[in-house]
Amino acid sequence: MNTQPESDLTSPRLPRTMFHGSLNYEQQKKRAKELLKAVKNDDQKALDKIERYHPRASKITADINNSTLADCQLCIARENGFASWQKLKAHCDQLRIKQARIRSGHAPNLDDANTLHIRCGSDIKHSLNIAGFTGEFHEFSDPFCQGPIPKGNTATLRKKRSEFISSSYGIPLNEVTANQAISYDKLDQLWNYDRVVLWFEHDSYDQLILAFLLDHLSSLISRPRLELICIDSVPGIPDFVGLGQLAPELLIWLWENQRTPITDDQLLLGERIWNALKQETPDKLETIIAEGTPVLPLMKNALKRHLKELPSPHNGLGLTHELTLRILADKGPVKGKNLFSILMKEYEPLPYLGDLMYWYELGQIMKCKIPLIQYETTQVPQPWPERLISITDTGKRLLSGALDYQDLTSSSRWVGGIKVT
């Protein structure tokens, strides 16, 4: 499901929420009645909603006394991503039936024991179990959106990635290596399953891992049945962020409505993208972006976001560092946890970072020869989420373009196969 324009890499209009997507029909009816009352009271926010979602908005706003409940129901339906109120009601009815089956322990037969579900995290593992899925779950979560993606064989990749994850996230190397062995080795055992299903969303964390997996699957001589659930939106969720936010019944809905076979064209494009990600320059990725990725519609935006981590011509900053400094300049000193939350909910156009990953980014900013940000000093050392962080005058000058980040740091970093020095 791809509802957003491919070129849309702007920050959200409003702070994102983490609604689970399980729409309640009675609640939506109440919202429609409240909207009608507000319209008749000439409430500007209500009129703005009519203007945005109703095809005959000008007629309604010209004579608000003639607005009807049906008009407001249509606006509520379209706000939730449905073409009509009837379709919203049908969706709510489906979810209600699924909820009842889950609560009763009589969930419908979905997959089977010979199915392997692959996800780039463990965020839906428990919900899949609750929903009644019986297949095996495998987490493959190497964050290719950060750190080097070297050329060479899988052994070289695993070694370089393990070293990066250990040094950047503060995890013992032997622990990382053991986890990577489990993660990667499973991919050589797919012939044990009749069906493999990939569950992915639209951000660069997910999409780069998806490219790797498609490249791997394309190299297999014998393949199980391959299927893909890959989404950037879910009806009823105005600001979908990720699969982990969804209620179990929504995972069933995705299984029934968004699961498609993986095609040879998708495998070939995944192979091409993975090869481009390993290059020392962005040329091949830029070519893919320019040509478009219609067989993997969510990939284009993710690759564009990935390349936004390269130095900006304005001040040499990657987008994550730029947004971090912008938040501190806009909102003043904030705690680390709030800084991360504001970035994900209000500033980041395509959220993809976890907390450890963001701490690594803050550490990169702290390596500047002249500090760009500073922590409040306390007698008792605080973990980074509790530290108060503020921007320095140098950080403000850098934001304005008066300085270049590349002149202020001696450390190097990687954007895929591209080394930024």
mmCIF file of N, CA and C in Angstrom, residues 160-265:
data_model
loop_
_atom_site.group_PDB
_atom_site.id
_atom_site.type_symbol
_atom_site.label_atom_id
_atom_site.label_comp_id
_atom_site.label_asym_id
_atom_site.label_seq_id
_atom_site.Cartn_x
_atom_site.Cartn_y
_atom_site.Cartn_z
ATOM 1 N N LYS A 160 32.445 -6.936 9.313
ATOM 2 C CA LYS A 160 32.415 -5.475 9.371
ATOM 3 C C LYS A 160 31.190 -4.962 10.124
ATOM 4 N N ARG A 161 30.051 -5.605 9.879
ATOM 5 C CA ARG A 161 28.835 -5.175 10.546
ATOM 6 C C ARG A 161 28.907 -5.451 12.048
ATOM 7 N N SER A 162 29.421 -6.583 12.443
ATOM 8 C CA SER A 162 29.544 -6.905 13.866
ATOM 9 C C SER A 162 30.454 -5.915 14.572
ATOM 10 N N GLU A 163 31.563 -5.579 13.936
ATOM 11 C CA GLU A 163 32.493 -4.616 14.533
ATOM 12 C C GLU A 163 31.830 -3.246 14.692
ATOM 13 N N PHE A 164 31.085 -2.835 13.681
ATOM 14 C CA PHE A 164 30.408 -1.536 13.764
ATOM 15 C C PHE A 164 29.360 -1.528 14.871
ATOM 16 N N ILE A 165 28.514 -2.522 14.911
ATOM 17 C CA ILE A 165 27.433 -2.578 15.911
ATOM 18 C C ILE A 165 28.009 -2.608 17.314
ATOM 19 N N SER A 166 29.059 -3.386 17.516
ATOM 20 C CA SER A 166 29.672 -3.484 18.838
ATOM 21 C C SER A 166 30.262 -2.144 19.281
ATOM 22 N N SER A 167 31.054 -1.531 18.419
ATOM 23 C CA SER A 167 31.726 -0.285 18.802
ATOM 24 C C SER A 167 30.757 0.888 18.887
ATOM 25 N N SER A 168 29.715 0.899 18.077
ATOM 26 C CA SER A 168 28.804 2.047 18.012
ATOM 27 C C SER A 168 27.695 1.989 19.045
ATOM 28 N N TYR A 169 27.230 0.797 19.365
ATOM 29 C CA TYR A 169 26.090 0.660 20.271
ATOM 30 C C TYR A 169 26.479 0.152 21.654
ATOM 31 N N GLY A 170 27.782 -0.075 21.850
ATOM 32 C CA GLY A 170 28.249 -0.482 23.173
ATOM 33 C C GLY A 170 27.850 -1.884 23.567
ATOM 34 N N ILE A 171 27.815 -2.801 22.602
ATOM 35 C CA ILE A 171 27.454 -4.198 22.865
ATOM 36 C C ILE A 171 28.715 -5.048 22.697
ATOM 37 N N PRO A 172 29.006 -5.956 23.645
ATOM 38 C CA PRO A 172 30.209 -6.788 23.516
ATOM 39 C C PRO A 172 30.270 -7.490 22.164
ATOM 40 N N LEU A 173 31.468 -7.519 21.569
ATOM 41 C CA LEU A 173 31.624 -8.067 20.230
ATOM 42 C C LEU A 173 31.207 -9.532 20.163
ATOM 43 N N ASN A 174 31.536 -10.316 21.194
ATOM 44 C CA ASN A 174 31.170 -11.738 21.147
ATOM 45 C C ASN A 174 29.646 -11.920 21.160
ATOM 46 N N GLU A 175 28.950 -11.018 21.856
ATOM 47 C CA GLU A 175 27.487 -11.082 21.877
ATOM 48 C C GLU A 175 26.907 -10.719 20.510
ATOM 49 N N VAL A 176 27.460 -9.672 19.901
ATOM 50 C CA VAL A 176 26.994 -9.266 18.575
ATOM 51 C C VAL A 176 27.255 -10.372 17.558
ATOM 52 N N THR A 177 28.464 -10.934 17.611
ATOM 53 C CA THR A 177 28.833 -11.984 16.656
ATOM 54 C C THR A 177 27.908 -13.187 16.781
ATOM 55 N N ALA A 178 27.577 -13.560 18.006
ATOM 56 C CA ALA A 178 26.674 -14.697 18.222
ATOM 57 C C ALA A 178 25.277 -14.401 17.675
ATOM 58 N N ASN A 179 24.794 -13.197 17.924
ATOM 59 C CA ASN A 179 23.467 -12.825 17.419
ATOM 60 C C ASN A 179 23.456 -12.758 15.897
ATOM 61 N N GLN A 180 24.528 -12.234 15.316
ATOM 62 C CA GLN A 180 24.608 -12.156 13.862
ATOM 63 C C GLN A 180 24.649 -13.549 13.237
ATOM 64 N N ALA A 181 25.314 -14.487 13.915
ATOM 65 C CA ALA A 181 25.367 -15.856 13.403
ATOM 66 C C ALA A 181 23.965 -16.458 13.320
ATOM 67 N N ILE A 182 23.175 -16.242 14.382
ATOM 68 C CA ILE A 182 21.791 -16.734 14.377
ATOM 69 C C ILE A 182 20.994 -16.064 13.265
ATOM 70 N N SER A 183 21.177 -14.755 13.163
ATOM 71 C CA SER A 183 20.409 -13.962 12.210
ATOM 72 C C SER A 183 20.712 -14.359 10.767
ATOM 73 N N TYR A 184 21.982 -14.447 10.425
ATOM 74 C CA TYR A 184 22.381 -14.721 9.044
ATOM 75 C C TYR A 184 22.258 -16.200 8.695
ATOM 76 N N ASP A 185 22.632 -17.094 9.616
ATOM 77 C CA ASP A 185 22.642 -18.524 9.293
ATOM 78 C C ASP A 185 21.248 -19.044 8.954
ATOM 79 N N LYS A 186 20.242 -18.466 9.574
ATOM 80 C CA LYS A 186 18.867 -18.899 9.309
ATOM 81 C C LYS A 186 18.510 -18.715 7.840
ATOM 82 N N LEU A 187 19.108 -17.706 7.213
ATOM 83 C CA LEU A 187 18.791 -17.431 5.813
ATOM 84 C C LEU A 187 19.298 -18.523 4.883
ATOM 85 N N ASP A 188 20.220 -19.348 5.361
ATOM 86 C CA ASP A 188 20.711 -20.480 4.562
ATOM 87 C C ASP A 188 19.910 -21.749 4.824
ATOM 88 N N GLN A 189 18.838 -21.631 5.595
ATOM 89 C CA GLN A 189 18.012 -22.804 5.933
ATOM 90 C C GLN A 189 16.561 -22.641 5.477
ATOM 91 N N LEU A 190 16.343 -21.740 4.525
ATOM 92 C CA LEU A 190 14.970 -21.457 4.109
ATOM 93 C C LEU A 190 14.322 -22.628 3.388
ATOM 94 N N TRP A 191 15.124 -23.533 2.886
ATOM 95 C CA TRP A 191 14.560 -24.702 2.223
ATOM 96 C C TRP A 191 13.792 -25.595 3.198
ATOM 97 N N ASN A 192 13.928 -25.347 4.512
ATOM 98 C CA ASN A 192 13.177 -26.120 5.506
ATOM 99 C C ASN A 192 11.701 -25.724 5.552
ATOM 100 N N TYR A 193 11.321 -24.662 4.856
ATOM 101 C CA TYR A 193 9.960 -24.125 4.962
ATOM 102 C C TYR A 193 9.260 -24.164 3.606
ATOM 103 N N ASP A 194 7.939 -24.299 3.664
ATOM 104 C CA ASP A 194 7.150 -24.252 2.432
ATOM 105 C C ASP A 194 6.911 -22.808 1.985
ATOM 106 N N ARG A 195 6.842 -21.901 2.967
ATOM 107 C CA ARG A 195 6.525 -20.508 2.650
ATOM 108 C C ARG A 195 7.336 -19.588 3.559
ATOM 109 N N VAL A 196 7.845 -18.495 2.966
ATOM 110 C CA VAL A 196 8.555 -17.458 3.713
ATOM 111 C C VAL A 196 7.846 -16.135 3.435
ATOM 112 N N VAL A 197 7.482 -15.441 4.516
ATOM 113 C CA VAL A 197 6.753 -14.178 4.393
ATOM 114 C C VAL A 197 7.593 -13.061 5.017
ATOM 115 N N LEU A 198 7.832 -11.995 4.260
ATOM 116 C CA LEU A 198 8.583 -10.840 4.741
ATOM 117 C C LEU A 198 7.595 -9.748 5.157
ATOM 118 N N TRP A 199 7.774 -9.224 6.388
ATOM 119 C CA TRP A 199 6.914 -8.162 6.908
ATOM 120 C C TRP A 199 7.737 -6.875 7.014
ATOM 121 N N PHE A 200 7.406 -5.863 6.199
ATOM 122 C CA PHE A 200 8.222 -4.653 6.180
ATOM 123 C C PHE A 200 7.364 -3.398 6.025
ATOM 124 N N GLU A 201 7.937 -2.283 6.478
ATOM 125 C CA GLU A 201 7.296 -0.980 6.302
ATOM 126 C C GLU A 201 8.188 -0.101 5.450
ATOM 127 N N HIS A 202 7.934 1.206 5.442
ATOM 128 C CA HIS A 202 8.426 2.087 4.397
ATOM 129 C C HIS A 202 9.712 2.845 4.702
ATOM 130 N N ASP A 203 10.253 2.766 5.910
ATOM 131 C CA ASP A 203 11.425 3.588 6.246
ATOM 132 C C ASP A 203 12.716 2.939 5.756
ATOM 133 N N SER A 204 13.812 3.702 5.834
ATOM 134 C CA SER A 204 15.072 3.216 5.279
ATOM 135 C C SER A 204 15.651 2.050 6.075
ATOM 136 N N TYR A 205 15.393 1.998 7.381
ATOM 137 C CA TYR A 205 15.838 0.839 8.170
ATOM 138 C C TYR A 205 15.259 -0.438 7.559
ATOM 139 N N ASP A 206 13.950 -0.449 7.345
ATOM 140 C CA ASP A 206 13.280 -1.639 6.806
ATOM 141 C C ASP A 206 13.664 -1.900 5.356
ATOM 142 N N GLN A 207 13.632 -0.854 4.543
ATOM 143 C CA GLN A 207 13.784 -1.053 3.110
ATOM 144 C C GLN A 207 15.188 -1.492 2.721
ATOM 145 N N LEU A 208 16.210 -1.026 3.432
ATOM 146 C CA LEU A 208 17.566 -1.485 3.118
ATOM 147 C C LEU A 208 17.751 -2.954 3.496
ATOM 148 N N ILE A 209 17.149 -3.353 4.609
ATOM 149 C CA ILE A 209 17.182 -4.772 4.975
ATOM 150 C C ILE A 209 16.396 -5.595 3.962
ATOM 151 N N LEU A 210 15.270 -5.058 3.508
ATOM 152 C CA LEU A 210 14.482 -5.750 2.478
ATOM 153 C C LEU A 210 15.314 -5.940 1.213
ATOM 154 N N ALA A 211 16.069 -4.930 0.812
ATOM 155 C CA ALA A 211 16.922 -5.056 -0.379
ATOM 156 C C ALA A 211 17.936 -6.175 -0.195
ATOM 157 N N PHE A 212 18.546 -6.252 0.997
ATOM 158 C CA PHE A 212 19.505 -7.330 1.269
ATOM 159 C C PHE A 212 18.834 -8.690 1.168
ATOM 160 N N LEU A 213 17.657 -8.829 1.767
ATOM 161 C CA LEU A 213 16.971 -10.118 1.760
ATOM 162 C C LEU A 213 16.553 -10.528 0.353
ATOM 163 N N LEU A 214 16.079 -9.568 -0.436
ATOM 164 C CA LEU A 214 15.700 -9.885 -1.815
ATOM 165 C C LEU A 214 16.923 -10.306 -2.620
ATOM 166 N N ASP A 215 18.049 -9.646 -2.379
ATOM 167 C CA ASP A 215 19.288 -10.041 -3.047
ATOM 168 C C ASP A 215 19.668 -11.465 -2.661
ATOM 169 N N HIS A 216 19.544 -11.781 -1.368
ATOM 170 C CA HIS A 216 19.862 -13.132 -0.916
ATOM 171 C C HIS A 216 18.909 -14.148 -1.534
ATOM 172 N N LEU A 217 17.633 -13.836 -1.533
ATOM 173 C CA LEU A 217 16.643 -14.774 -2.075
ATOM 174 C C LEU A 217 16.848 -14.988 -3.569
ATOM 175 N N SER A 218 17.296 -13.948 -4.259
ATOM 176 C CA SER A 218 17.509 -14.086 -5.711
ATOM 177 C C SER A 218 18.649 -15.048 -6.025
ATOM 178 N N SER A 219 19.551 -15.240 -5.055
ATOM 179 C CA SER A 219 20.704 -16.117 -5.284
ATOM 180 C C SER A 219 20.409 -17.586 -5.007
ATOM 181 N N LEU A 220 19.236 -17.874 -4.427
ATOM 182 C CA LEU A 220 18.914 -19.249 -4.073
ATOM 183 C C LEU A 220 18.532 -20.058 -5.310
ATOM 184 N N ILE A 221 19.054 -21.238 -5.399
ATOM 185 C CA ILE A 221 18.727 -22.121 -6.526
ATOM 186 C C ILE A 221 17.320 -22.674 -6.354
ATOM 187 N N SER A 222 17.018 -23.097 -5.138
ATOM 188 C CA SER A 222 15.687 -23.629 -4.819
ATOM 189 C C SER A 222 15.062 -22.730 -3.756
ATOM 190 N N ARG A 223 13.858 -22.249 -4.028
ATOM 191 C CA ARG A 223 13.213 -21.309 -3.123
ATOM 192 C C ARG A 223 11.873 -21.852 -2.632
ATOM 193 N N PRO A 224 11.526 -21.536 -1.393
ATOM 194 C CA PRO A 224 10.154 -21.788 -0.950
ATOM 195 C C PRO A 224 9.226 -20.758 -1.591
ATOM 196 N N ARG A 225 7.939 -20.858 -1.334
ATOM 197 C CA ARG A 225 7.013 -19.822 -1.787
ATOM 198 C C ARG A 225 7.335 -18.540 -1.031
ATOM 199 N N LEU A 226 7.528 -17.456 -1.766
ATOM 200 C CA LEU A 226 7.942 -16.181 -1.167
ATOM 201 C C LEU A 226 6.808 -15.174 -1.247
ATOM 202 N N GLU A 227 6.513 -14.530 -0.105
ATOM 203 C CA GLU A 227 5.438 -13.542 -0.048
ATOM 204 C C GLU A 227 5.910 -12.302 0.706
ATOM 205 N N LEU A 228 5.255 -11.180 0.435
ATOM 206 C CA LEU A 228 5.691 -9.902 0.995
ATOM 207 C C LEU A 228 4.492 -9.104 1.483
ATOM 208 N N ILE A 229 4.612 -8.575 2.701
ATOM 209 C CA ILE A 229 3.707 -7.552 3.210
ATOM 210 C C ILE A 229 4.567 -6.311 3.410
ATOM 211 N N CYS A 230 4.321 -5.270 2.620
ATOM 212 C CA CYS A 230 5.172 -4.076 2.652
ATOM 213 C C CYS A 230 4.270 -2.856 2.521
ATOM 214 N N ILE A 231 4.182 -2.054 3.585
ATOM 215 C CA ILE A 231 3.167 -1.001 3.641
ATOM 216 C C ILE A 231 3.746 0.323 4.132
ATOM 217 N N ASP A 232 3.049 1.402 3.776
ATOM 218 C CA ASP A 232 3.363 2.716 4.334
ATOM 219 C C ASP A 232 2.132 3.347 4.961
ATOM 220 N N SER A 233 1.006 2.639 4.956
ATOM 221 C CA SER A 233 -0.210 3.178 5.557
ATOM 222 C C SER A 233 -1.166 2.046 5.880
ATOM 223 N N VAL A 234 -2.068 2.320 6.815
ATOM 224 C CA VAL A 234 -3.121 1.387 7.214
ATOM 225 C C VAL A 234 -4.389 2.208 7.407
ATOM 226 N N PRO A 235 -5.517 1.773 6.859
ATOM 227 C CA PRO A 235 -6.751 2.531 7.059
ATOM 228 C C PRO A 235 -7.036 2.750 8.544
ATOM 229 N N GLY A 236 -7.430 3.971 8.853
ATOM 230 C CA GLY A 236 -7.743 4.299 10.239
ATOM 231 C C GLY A 236 -6.586 4.855 11.025
ATOM 232 N N ILE A 237 -5.390 4.893 10.408
ATOM 233 C CA ILE A 237 -4.211 5.439 11.085
ATOM 234 C C ILE A 237 -3.696 6.607 10.256
ATOM 235 N N PRO A 238 -4.004 7.841 10.669
ATOM 236 C CA PRO A 238 -3.609 9.010 9.861
ATOM 237 C C PRO A 238 -2.104 9.140 9.690
ATOM 238 N N ASP A 239 -1.337 8.705 10.686
ATOM 239 C CA ASP A 239 0.118 8.873 10.625
ATOM 240 C C ASP A 239 0.804 7.561 11.010
ATOM 241 N N PHE A 240 0.654 6.574 10.138
ATOM 242 C CA PHE A 240 1.271 5.270 10.350
ATOM 243 C C PHE A 240 2.793 5.407 10.425
ATOM 244 N N VAL A 241 3.382 4.806 11.465
ATOM 245 C CA VAL A 241 4.834 4.817 11.633
ATOM 246 C C VAL A 241 5.421 3.434 11.373
ATOM 247 N N GLY A 242 4.852 2.395 11.994
ATOM 248 C CA GLY A 242 5.431 1.070 11.815
ATOM 249 C C GLY A 242 4.514 -0.045 12.239
ATOM 250 N N LEU A 243 4.860 -1.254 11.814
ATOM 251 C CA LEU A 243 4.048 -2.438 12.094
ATOM 252 C C LEU A 243 3.915 -2.696 13.588
ATOM 253 N N GLY A 244 4.933 -2.316 14.348
ATOM 254 C CA GLY A 244 4.915 -2.593 15.780
ATOM 255 C C GLY A 244 3.803 -1.896 16.535
ATOM 256 N N GLN A 245 3.209 -0.843 15.964
ATOM 257 C CA GLN A 245 2.151 -0.117 16.655
ATOM 258 C C GLN A 245 0.788 -0.782 16.485
ATOM 259 N N LEU A 246 0.675 -1.769 15.585
ATOM 260 C CA LEU A 246 -0.626 -2.294 15.200
ATOM 261 C C LEU A 246 -1.168 -3.337 16.179
ATOM 262 N N ALA A 247 -2.478 -3.287 16.374
ATOM 263 C CA ALA A 247 -3.169 -4.300 17.172
ATOM 264 C C ALA A 247 -3.142 -5.628 16.423
ATOM 265 N N PRO A 248 -3.244 -6.761 17.141
ATOM 266 C CA PRO A 248 -3.178 -8.076 16.486
ATOM 267 C C PRO A 248 -4.171 -8.243 15.340
ATOM 268 N N GLU A 249 -5.400 -7.717 15.509
ATOM 269 C CA GLU A 249 -6.390 -7.888 14.446
ATOM 270 C C GLU A 249 -5.988 -7.153 13.171
ATOM 271 N N LEU A 250 -5.163 -6.091 13.306
ATOM 272 C CA LEU A 250 -4.675 -5.394 12.109
ATOM 273 C C LEU A 250 -3.643 -6.240 11.362
ATOM 274 N N LEU A 251 -2.880 -7.060 12.078
ATOM 275 C CA LEU A 251 -1.937 -7.955 11.411
ATOM 276 C C LEU A 251 -2.689 -9.003 10.598
ATOM 277 N N ILE A 252 -3.815 -9.461 11.131
ATOM 278 C CA ILE A 252 -4.652 -10.377 10.354
ATOM 279 C C ILE A 252 -5.181 -9.668 9.115
ATOM 280 N N TRP A 253 -5.609 -8.405 9.282
ATOM 281 C CA TRP A 253 -6.119 -7.638 8.145
ATOM 282 C C TRP A 253 -5.037 -7.495 7.074
ATOM 283 N N LEU A 254 -3.806 -7.229 7.487
ATOM 284 C CA LEU A 254 -2.712 -7.120 6.520
ATOM 285 C C LEU A 254 -2.481 -8.454 5.807
ATOM 286 N N TRP A 255 -2.521 -9.530 6.559
ATOM 287 C CA TRP A 255 -2.326 -10.864 5.998
ATOM 288 C C TRP A 255 -3.366 -11.149 4.907
ATOM 289 N N GLU A 256 -4.584 -10.735 5.159
ATOM 290 C CA GLU A 256 -5.678 -11.033 4.237
ATOM 291 C C GLU A 256 -5.766 -10.042 3.073
ATOM 292 N N ASN A 257 -5.232 -8.827 3.245
ATOM 293 C CA ASN A 257 -5.454 -7.785 2.249
ATOM 294 C C ASN A 257 -4.200 -7.228 1.588
ATOM 295 N N GLN A 258 -3.033 -7.404 2.201
ATOM 296 C CA GLN A 258 -1.825 -6.762 1.684
ATOM 297 C C GLN A 258 -0.703 -7.735 1.340
ATOM 298 N N ARG A 259 -0.926 -9.023 1.509
ATOM 299 C CA ARG A 259 0.122 -10.025 1.242
ATOM 300 C C ARG A 259 0.115 -10.365 -0.250
ATOM 301 N N THR A 260 1.303 -10.280 -0.877
ATOM 302 C CA THR A 260 1.428 -10.557 -2.306
ATOM 303 C C THR A 260 2.638 -11.463 -2.559
ATOM 304 N N PRO A 261 2.612 -12.242 -3.635
ATOM 305 C CA PRO A 261 3.791 -13.055 -3.983
ATOM 306 C C PRO A 261 4.965 -12.147 -4.358
ATOM 307 N N ILE A 262 6.158 -12.569 -3.995
ATOM 308 C CA ILE A 262 7.375 -11.857 -4.417
ATOM 309 C C ILE A 262 7.696 -12.280 -5.844
ATOM 310 N N THR A 263 7.863 -11.301 -6.709
ATOM 311 C CA THR A 263 8.071 -11.571 -8.132
ATOM 312 C C THR A 263 9.554 -11.587 -8.491
ATOM 313 N N ASP A 264 9.852 -12.132 -9.666
ATOM 314 C CA ASP A 264 11.227 -12.117 -10.151
ATOM 315 C C ASP A 264 11.725 -10.690 -10.339
ATOM 316 N N ASP A 265 10.842 -9.798 -10.788
ATOM 317 C CA ASP A 265 11.241 -8.399 -10.969
ATOM 318 C C ASP A 265 11.637 -7.765 -9.636
#
